[in-house]
Amino acid sequence: MAYLFSLDDAVNDLLGLQRETYLRLCVELRLKPNSAVLRRFDPELEPEAPHTYDFADNYLGDAQIRAVGAALALDRRMEELILGGNGLRDNGMVALVQQLKYNPPDLKYLDLSSSRFSIVGATALRELVNICPCLTLVGLDDTCLDPAFIAKRGFSCDYNKIAGDISEVLNKRDEMLQEEEQKQHMQRSELTVF
């Protein structure tokens, strides 16, 4: 008798483990579980995109992001993480990076818009960008790394330096990916020519 293991089973197992991890850490950290997070980690509610996590505008804050980050770190195939409008500050950014850096996911897109971290969080983000090899896009609107935000607030050149470092890494990765896609396209074209 053969047991068929489907992708849905793997996703449901992952969601169950993420939910269990999140709830356990909520108890340990004395946090009230966030209902949006519980819904996203519910194995009964099959997500449309299993490796995309949209927690925008749920105000998870620094405390919740520790528990959420631990659960997210279990998904090595995570492609998108949307955390805009969650009140992340330095402690939250550092905690998120700590959770993800030892097991960097296939993260391609990270949205941190409207977060209020400072130079400490920005430095942690730069570390994460350097560690996640697939990351090519980071949403930083209305943060300390947004050029308009920097200019409006008169921040030091340290913020511009970190923003430039992040931008440089992401641009190089994007160029490399485009070159790789062109190479693959050329190889496919050569194979189809008779």
PDB file of C-alpha atoms in Angstrom:
ATOM      1  CA  MET A   1       0.000   0.000   0.000  1.00  0.00           C
ATOM      2  CA  ALA A   2       1.543   3.294  -1.132  1.00  0.00           C
ATOM      3  CA  TYR A   3       0.950   6.509   0.738  1.00  0.00           C
ATOM      4  CA  LEU A   4       0.578   9.539  -1.475  1.00  0.00           C
ATOM      5  CA  PHE A   5       1.969  12.659   0.114  1.00  0.00           C
ATOM      6  CA  SER A   6       0.635  15.741  -1.605  1.00  0.00           C
ATOM      7  CA  LEU A   7       1.840  19.305  -1.566  1.00  0.00           C
ATOM      8  CA  ASP A   8      -1.355  20.219   0.288  1.00  0.00           C
ATOM      9  CA  ASP A   9      -0.376  17.808   3.065  1.00  0.00           C
ATOM     10  CA  ALA A  10       3.061  19.408   3.332  1.00  0.00           C
ATOM     11  CA  VAL A  11       1.550  22.911   3.449  1.00  0.00           C
ATOM     12  CA  ASN A  12      -0.996  21.846   6.060  1.00  0.00           C
ATOM     13  CA  ASP A  13       1.755  20.253   8.175  1.00  0.00           C
ATOM     14  CA  LEU A  14       3.799  23.450   7.908  1.00  0.00           C
ATOM     15  CA  LEU A  15       0.819  25.617   8.860  1.00  0.00           C
ATOM     16  CA  GLY A  16       0.063  23.390  11.834  1.00  0.00           C
ATOM     17  CA  LEU A  17       3.670  23.606  13.021  1.00  0.00           C
ATOM     18  CA  GLN A  18       3.708  27.379  12.514  1.00  0.00           C
ATOM     19  CA  ARG A  19       0.461  27.785  14.472  1.00  0.00           C
ATOM     20  CA  GLU A  20       1.740  25.570  17.286  1.00  0.00           C
ATOM     21  CA  THR A  21       5.031  27.497  17.446  1.00  0.00           C
ATOM     22  CA  TYR A  22       3.260  30.860  17.408  1.00  0.00           C
ATOM     23  CA  LEU A  23       0.816  29.884  20.156  1.00  0.00           C
ATOM     24  CA  ARG A  24       3.572  28.380  22.318  1.00  0.00           C
ATOM     25  CA  LEU A  25       5.619  31.572  22.072  1.00  0.00           C
ATOM     26  CA  CYS A  26       2.570  33.721  22.785  1.00  0.00           C
ATOM     27  CA  VAL A  27       2.153  31.815  26.052  1.00  0.00           C
ATOM     28  CA  GLU A  28       5.872  32.079  26.885  1.00  0.00           C
ATOM     29  CA  LEU A  29       5.952  35.803  26.059  1.00  0.00           C
ATOM     30  CA  ARG A  30       2.568  36.440  27.713  1.00  0.00           C
ATOM     31  CA  LEU A  31       1.028  37.787  24.524  1.00  0.00           C
ATOM     32  CA  LYS A  32      -2.557  37.641  23.388  1.00  0.00           C
ATOM     33  CA  PRO A  33      -2.541  35.777  20.045  1.00  0.00           C
ATOM     34  CA  ASN A  34      -3.329  37.971  17.045  1.00  0.00           C
ATOM     35  CA  SER A  35      -6.456  36.752  15.219  1.00  0.00           C
ATOM     36  CA  ALA A  36      -5.063  37.574  11.750  1.00  0.00           C
ATOM     37  CA  VAL A  37      -1.932  35.541  12.487  1.00  0.00           C
ATOM     38  CA  LEU A  38      -4.012  32.620  13.778  1.00  0.00           C
ATOM     39  CA  ARG A  39      -6.107  32.684  10.585  1.00  0.00           C
ATOM     40  CA  ARG A  40      -2.998  32.700   8.381  1.00  0.00           C
ATOM     41  CA  PHE A  41      -1.485  29.750  10.253  1.00  0.00           C
ATOM     42  CA  ASP A  42      -4.741  27.755  10.235  1.00  0.00           C
ATOM     43  CA  PRO A  43      -4.291  24.457   8.322  1.00  0.00           C
ATOM     44  CA  GLU A  44      -8.051  24.301   7.693  1.00  0.00           C
ATOM     45  CA  LEU A  45      -8.003  27.561   5.708  1.00  0.00           C
ATOM     46  CA  GLU A  46      -5.820  26.710   2.744  1.00  0.00           C
ATOM     47  CA  PRO A  47      -4.026  29.884   1.610  1.00  0.00           C
ATOM     48  CA  GLU A  48      -4.025  30.828  -2.074  1.00  0.00           C
ATOM     49  CA  ALA A  49      -0.272  31.391  -2.002  1.00  0.00           C
ATOM     50  CA  PRO A  50       1.141  29.119   0.711  1.00  0.00           C
ATOM     51  CA  HIS A  51       4.536  30.831   0.882  1.00  0.00           C
ATOM     52  CA  THR A  52       3.248  34.417   0.897  1.00  0.00           C
ATOM     53  CA  TYR A  53       2.485  36.023   4.241  1.00  0.00           C
ATOM     54  CA  ASP A  54       0.480  39.244   4.288  1.00  0.00           C
ATOM     55  CA  PHE A  55       0.236  40.702   7.776  1.00  0.00           C
ATOM     56  CA  ALA A  56      -0.122  44.336   6.624  1.00  0.00           C
ATOM     57  CA  ASP A  57      -1.783  46.759   9.026  1.00  0.00           C
ATOM     58  CA  ASN A  58      -2.303  44.250  11.855  1.00  0.00           C
ATOM     59  CA  TYR A  59      -0.173  46.232  14.307  1.00  0.00           C
ATOM     60  CA  LEU A  60       1.824  43.259  15.451  1.00  0.00           C
ATOM     61  CA  GLY A  61       4.411  45.510  17.064  1.00  0.00           C
ATOM     62  CA  ASP A  62       7.776  44.466  18.435  1.00  0.00           C
ATOM     63  CA  ALA A  63       6.427  41.938  20.938  1.00  0.00           C
ATOM     64  CA  GLN A  64       4.259  39.976  18.486  1.00  0.00           C
ATOM     65  CA  ILE A  65       6.911  39.937  15.761  1.00  0.00           C
ATOM     66  CA  ARG A  66       9.102  37.722  17.949  1.00  0.00           C
ATOM     67  CA  ALA A  67       6.472  34.979  17.967  1.00  0.00           C
ATOM     68  CA  VAL A  68       5.441  35.549  14.340  1.00  0.00           C
ATOM     69  CA  GLY A  69       9.079  35.576  13.199  1.00  0.00           C
ATOM     70  CA  ALA A  70       9.763  32.221  14.850  1.00  0.00           C
ATOM     71  CA  ALA A  71       6.770  30.700  13.065  1.00  0.00           C
ATOM     72  CA  LEU A  72       7.762  32.268   9.743  1.00  0.00           C
ATOM     73  CA  ALA A  73      11.322  30.972  10.052  1.00  0.00           C
ATOM     74  CA  LEU A  74       9.938  27.435   9.738  1.00  0.00           C
ATOM     75  CA  ASP A  75       8.981  28.099   6.105  1.00  0.00           C
ATOM     76  CA  ARG A  76      12.207  27.830   4.099  1.00  0.00           C
ATOM     77  CA  ARG A  77      10.204  28.459   0.930  1.00  0.00           C
ATOM     78  CA  MET A  78       8.716  31.776   2.099  1.00  0.00           C
ATOM     79  CA  GLU A  79       8.706  34.085  -0.924  1.00  0.00           C
ATOM     80  CA  GLU A  80       6.859  37.189   0.241  1.00  0.00           C
ATOM     81  CA  LEU A  81       6.519  38.780   3.641  1.00  0.00           C
ATOM     82  CA  ILE A  82       4.329  41.861   3.978  1.00  0.00           C
ATOM     83  CA  LEU A  83       4.640  43.615   7.323  1.00  0.00           C
ATOM     84  CA  GLY A  84       3.797  47.210   6.389  1.00  0.00           C
ATOM     85  CA  GLY A  85       1.866  49.213   8.964  1.00  0.00           C
ATOM     86  CA  ASN A  86       2.674  46.965  11.920  1.00  0.00           C
ATOM     87  CA  GLY A  87       4.468  49.408  14.174  1.00  0.00           C
ATOM     88  CA  LEU A  88       7.835  47.688  13.905  1.00  0.00           C
ATOM     89  CA  ARG A  89      10.596  49.502  15.715  1.00  0.00           C
ATOM     90  CA  ASP A  90      14.230  48.596  16.350  1.00  0.00           C
ATOM     91  CA  ASN A  91      13.541  45.679  18.707  1.00  0.00           C
ATOM     92  CA  GLY A  92      11.067  44.171  16.239  1.00  0.00           C
ATOM     93  CA  MET A  93      13.434  44.505  13.290  1.00  0.00           C
ATOM     94  CA  VAL A  94      16.303  42.963  15.221  1.00  0.00           C
ATOM     95  CA  ALA A  95      14.055  40.108  16.426  1.00  0.00           C
ATOM     96  CA  LEU A  96      12.803  39.421  12.884  1.00  0.00           C
ATOM     97  CA  VAL A  97      16.328  39.346  11.482  1.00  0.00           C
ATOM     98  CA  GLN A  98      17.469  37.059  14.309  1.00  0.00           C
ATOM     99  CA  GLN A  99      14.636  34.634  13.514  1.00  0.00           C
ATOM    100  CA  LEU A 100      15.301  34.548   9.766  1.00  0.00           C
ATOM    101  CA  LYS A 101      19.065  34.842   9.448  1.00  0.00           C
ATOM    102  CA  TYR A 102      20.084  31.372  10.621  1.00  0.00           C
ATOM    103  CA  ASN A 103      17.740  29.696   8.180  1.00  0.00           C
ATOM    104  CA  PRO A 104      17.312  32.266   5.395  1.00  0.00           C
ATOM    105  CA  PRO A 105      14.217  31.605   3.329  1.00  0.00           C
ATOM    106  CA  ASP A 106      13.734  31.971  -0.432  1.00  0.00           C
ATOM    107  CA  LEU A 107      12.381  35.422   0.359  1.00  0.00           C
ATOM    108  CA  LYS A 108      12.006  37.562  -2.771  1.00  0.00           C
ATOM    109  CA  TYR A 109       9.873  40.435  -1.451  1.00  0.00           C
ATOM    110  CA  LEU A 110       9.782  42.068   1.960  1.00  0.00           C
ATOM    111  CA  ASP A 111       7.490  45.004   2.708  1.00  0.00           C
ATOM    112  CA  LEU A 112       8.254  47.078   5.803  1.00  0.00           C
ATOM    113  CA  SER A 113       6.413  50.253   4.759  1.00  0.00           C
ATOM    114  CA  SER A 114       5.317  52.616   7.523  1.00  0.00           C
ATOM    115  CA  SER A 115       7.611  51.000  10.084  1.00  0.00           C
ATOM    116  CA  ARG A 116       9.321  53.206  12.667  1.00  0.00           C
ATOM    117  CA  PHE A 117      12.707  51.603  13.167  1.00  0.00           C
ATOM    118  CA  SER A 118      15.826  53.760  13.401  1.00  0.00           C
ATOM    119  CA  ILE A 119      19.500  53.168  12.626  1.00  0.00           C
ATOM    120  CA  VAL A 120      19.586  49.969  14.724  1.00  0.00           C
ATOM    121  CA  GLY A 121      16.687  48.421  12.791  1.00  0.00           C
ATOM    122  CA  ALA A 122      18.085  49.687   9.491  1.00  0.00           C
ATOM    123  CA  THR A 123      21.420  48.030  10.231  1.00  0.00           C
ATOM    124  CA  ALA A 124      19.630  44.764  11.050  1.00  0.00           C
ATOM    125  CA  LEU A 125      17.685  45.021   7.784  1.00  0.00           C
ATOM    126  CA  ARG A 126      20.920  45.504   5.830  1.00  0.00           C
ATOM    127  CA  GLU A 127      22.204  42.298   7.427  1.00  0.00           C
ATOM    128  CA  LEU A 128      19.050  40.417   6.378  1.00  0.00           C
ATOM    129  CA  VAL A 129      19.304  41.736   2.813  1.00  0.00           C
ATOM    130  CA  ASN A 130      22.890  40.476   2.638  1.00  0.00           C
ATOM    131  CA  ILE A 131      21.902  37.053   3.993  1.00  0.00           C
ATOM    132  CA  CYS A 132      18.769  36.316   1.909  1.00  0.00           C
ATOM    133  CA  PRO A 133      20.142  35.449  -1.539  1.00  0.00           C
ATOM    134  CA  CYS A 134      16.797  35.617  -3.381  1.00  0.00           C
ATOM    135  CA  LEU A 135      15.654  38.951  -1.950  1.00  0.00           C
ATOM    136  CA  THR A 136      15.334  41.496  -4.771  1.00  0.00           C
ATOM    137  CA  LEU A 137      12.653  43.911  -3.567  1.00  0.00           C
ATOM    138  CA  VAL A 138      12.157  45.602  -0.196  1.00  0.00           C
ATOM    139  CA  GLY A 139       9.270  48.009   0.368  1.00  0.00           C
ATOM    140  CA  LEU A 140      10.517  50.877   2.507  1.00  0.00           C
ATOM    141  CA  ASP A 141       7.986  53.645   1.854  1.00  0.00           C
ATOM    142  CA  ASP A 142       7.502  55.924   4.848  1.00  0.00           C
ATOM    143  CA  THR A 143      10.453  54.478   6.793  1.00  0.00           C
ATOM    144  CA  CYS A 144      13.802  55.892   7.872  1.00  0.00           C
ATOM    145  CA  LEU A 145      15.308  54.428   4.673  1.00  0.00           C
ATOM    146  CA  ASP A 146      12.862  56.135   2.300  1.00  0.00           C
ATOM    147  CA  PRO A 147      14.763  59.007   0.578  1.00  0.00           C
ATOM    148  CA  ALA A 148      11.795  61.388   0.927  1.00  0.00           C
ATOM    149  CA  PHE A 149      11.446  60.491   4.617  1.00  0.00           C
ATOM    150  CA  ILE A 150      15.198  61.021   5.163  1.00  0.00           C
ATOM    151  CA  ALA A 151      15.122  64.423   3.465  1.00  0.00           C
ATOM    152  CA  LYS A 152      11.955  65.572   5.253  1.00  0.00           C
ATOM    153  CA  ARG A 153      13.294  64.621   8.688  1.00  0.00           C
ATOM    154  CA  GLY A 154      16.871  65.751   8.050  1.00  0.00           C
ATOM    155  CA  PHE A 155      18.372  62.405   9.062  1.00  0.00           C
ATOM    156  CA  SER A 156      22.114  61.860   9.131  1.00  0.00           C
ATOM    157  CA  CYS A 157      24.098  60.505   6.227  1.00  0.00           C
ATOM    158  CA  ASP A 158      24.224  57.123   8.026  1.00  0.00           C
ATOM    159  CA  TYR A 159      20.651  56.460   6.898  1.00  0.00           C
ATOM    160  CA  ASN A 160      21.496  57.341   3.295  1.00  0.00           C
ATOM    161  CA  LYS A 161      24.522  55.029   3.475  1.00  0.00           C
ATOM    162  CA  ILE A 162      22.470  52.067   4.679  1.00  0.00           C
ATOM    163  CA  ALA A 163      19.708  52.783   2.145  1.00  0.00           C
ATOM    164  CA  GLY A 164      22.369  52.950  -0.581  1.00  0.00           C
ATOM    165  CA  ASP A 165      23.979  49.690   0.568  1.00  0.00           C
ATOM    166  CA  ILE A 166      20.620  47.901   0.501  1.00  0.00           C
ATOM    167  CA  SER A 167      19.741  49.355  -2.885  1.00  0.00           C
ATOM    168  CA  GLU A 168      23.116  48.345  -4.331  1.00  0.00           C
ATOM    169  CA  VAL A 169      22.785  44.723  -3.177  1.00  0.00           C
ATOM    170  CA  LEU A 170      19.212  44.459  -4.476  1.00  0.00           C
ATOM    171  CA  ASN A 171      20.104  46.036  -7.849  1.00  0.00           C
ATOM    172  CA  LYS A 172      23.061  43.677  -8.340  1.00  0.00           C
ATOM    173  CA  ARG A 173      20.867  40.677  -7.548  1.00  0.00           C
ATOM    174  CA  ASP A 174      18.194  41.875  -9.931  1.00  0.00           C
ATOM    175  CA  GLU A 175      20.768  42.318 -12.716  1.00  0.00           C
ATOM    176  CA  MET A 176      22.160  38.841 -12.077  1.00  0.00           C
ATOM    177  CA  LEU A 177      18.680  37.321 -12.196  1.00  0.00           C
ATOM    178  CA  GLN A 178      17.889  39.109 -15.452  1.00  0.00           C
ATOM    179  CA  GLU A 179      21.162  37.893 -16.983  1.00  0.00           C
ATOM    180  CA  GLU A 180      20.387  34.345 -15.858  1.00  0.00           C
ATOM    181  CA  GLU A 181      16.890  34.531 -17.359  1.00  0.00           C
ATOM    182  CA  GLN A 182      18.320  35.810 -20.664  1.00  0.00           C
ATOM    183  CA  LYS A 183      20.861  32.966 -20.679  1.00  0.00           C
ATOM    184  CA  GLN A 184      18.143  30.391 -20.074  1.00  0.00           C
ATOM    185  CA  HIS A 185      15.974  31.948 -22.780  1.00  0.00           C
ATOM    186  CA  MET A 186      18.883  31.787 -25.239  1.00  0.00           C
ATOM    187  CA  GLN A 187      19.540  28.142 -24.367  1.00  0.00           C
ATOM    188  CA  ARG A 188      15.869  27.264 -24.907  1.00  0.00           C
ATOM    189  CA  SER A 189      15.906  29.140 -28.219  1.00  0.00           C
ATOM    190  CA  GLU A 190      18.983  27.214 -29.372  1.00  0.00           C
ATOM    191  CA  LEU A 191      17.298  23.925 -28.500  1.00  0.00           C
ATOM    192  CA  THR A 192      14.192  24.715 -30.537  1.00  0.00           C
ATOM    193  CA  VAL A 193      16.100  25.743 -33.703  1.00  0.00           C
ATOM    194  CA  PHE A 194      16.329  22.839 -36.145  1.00  0.00           C
TER     195      PHE A 194
END
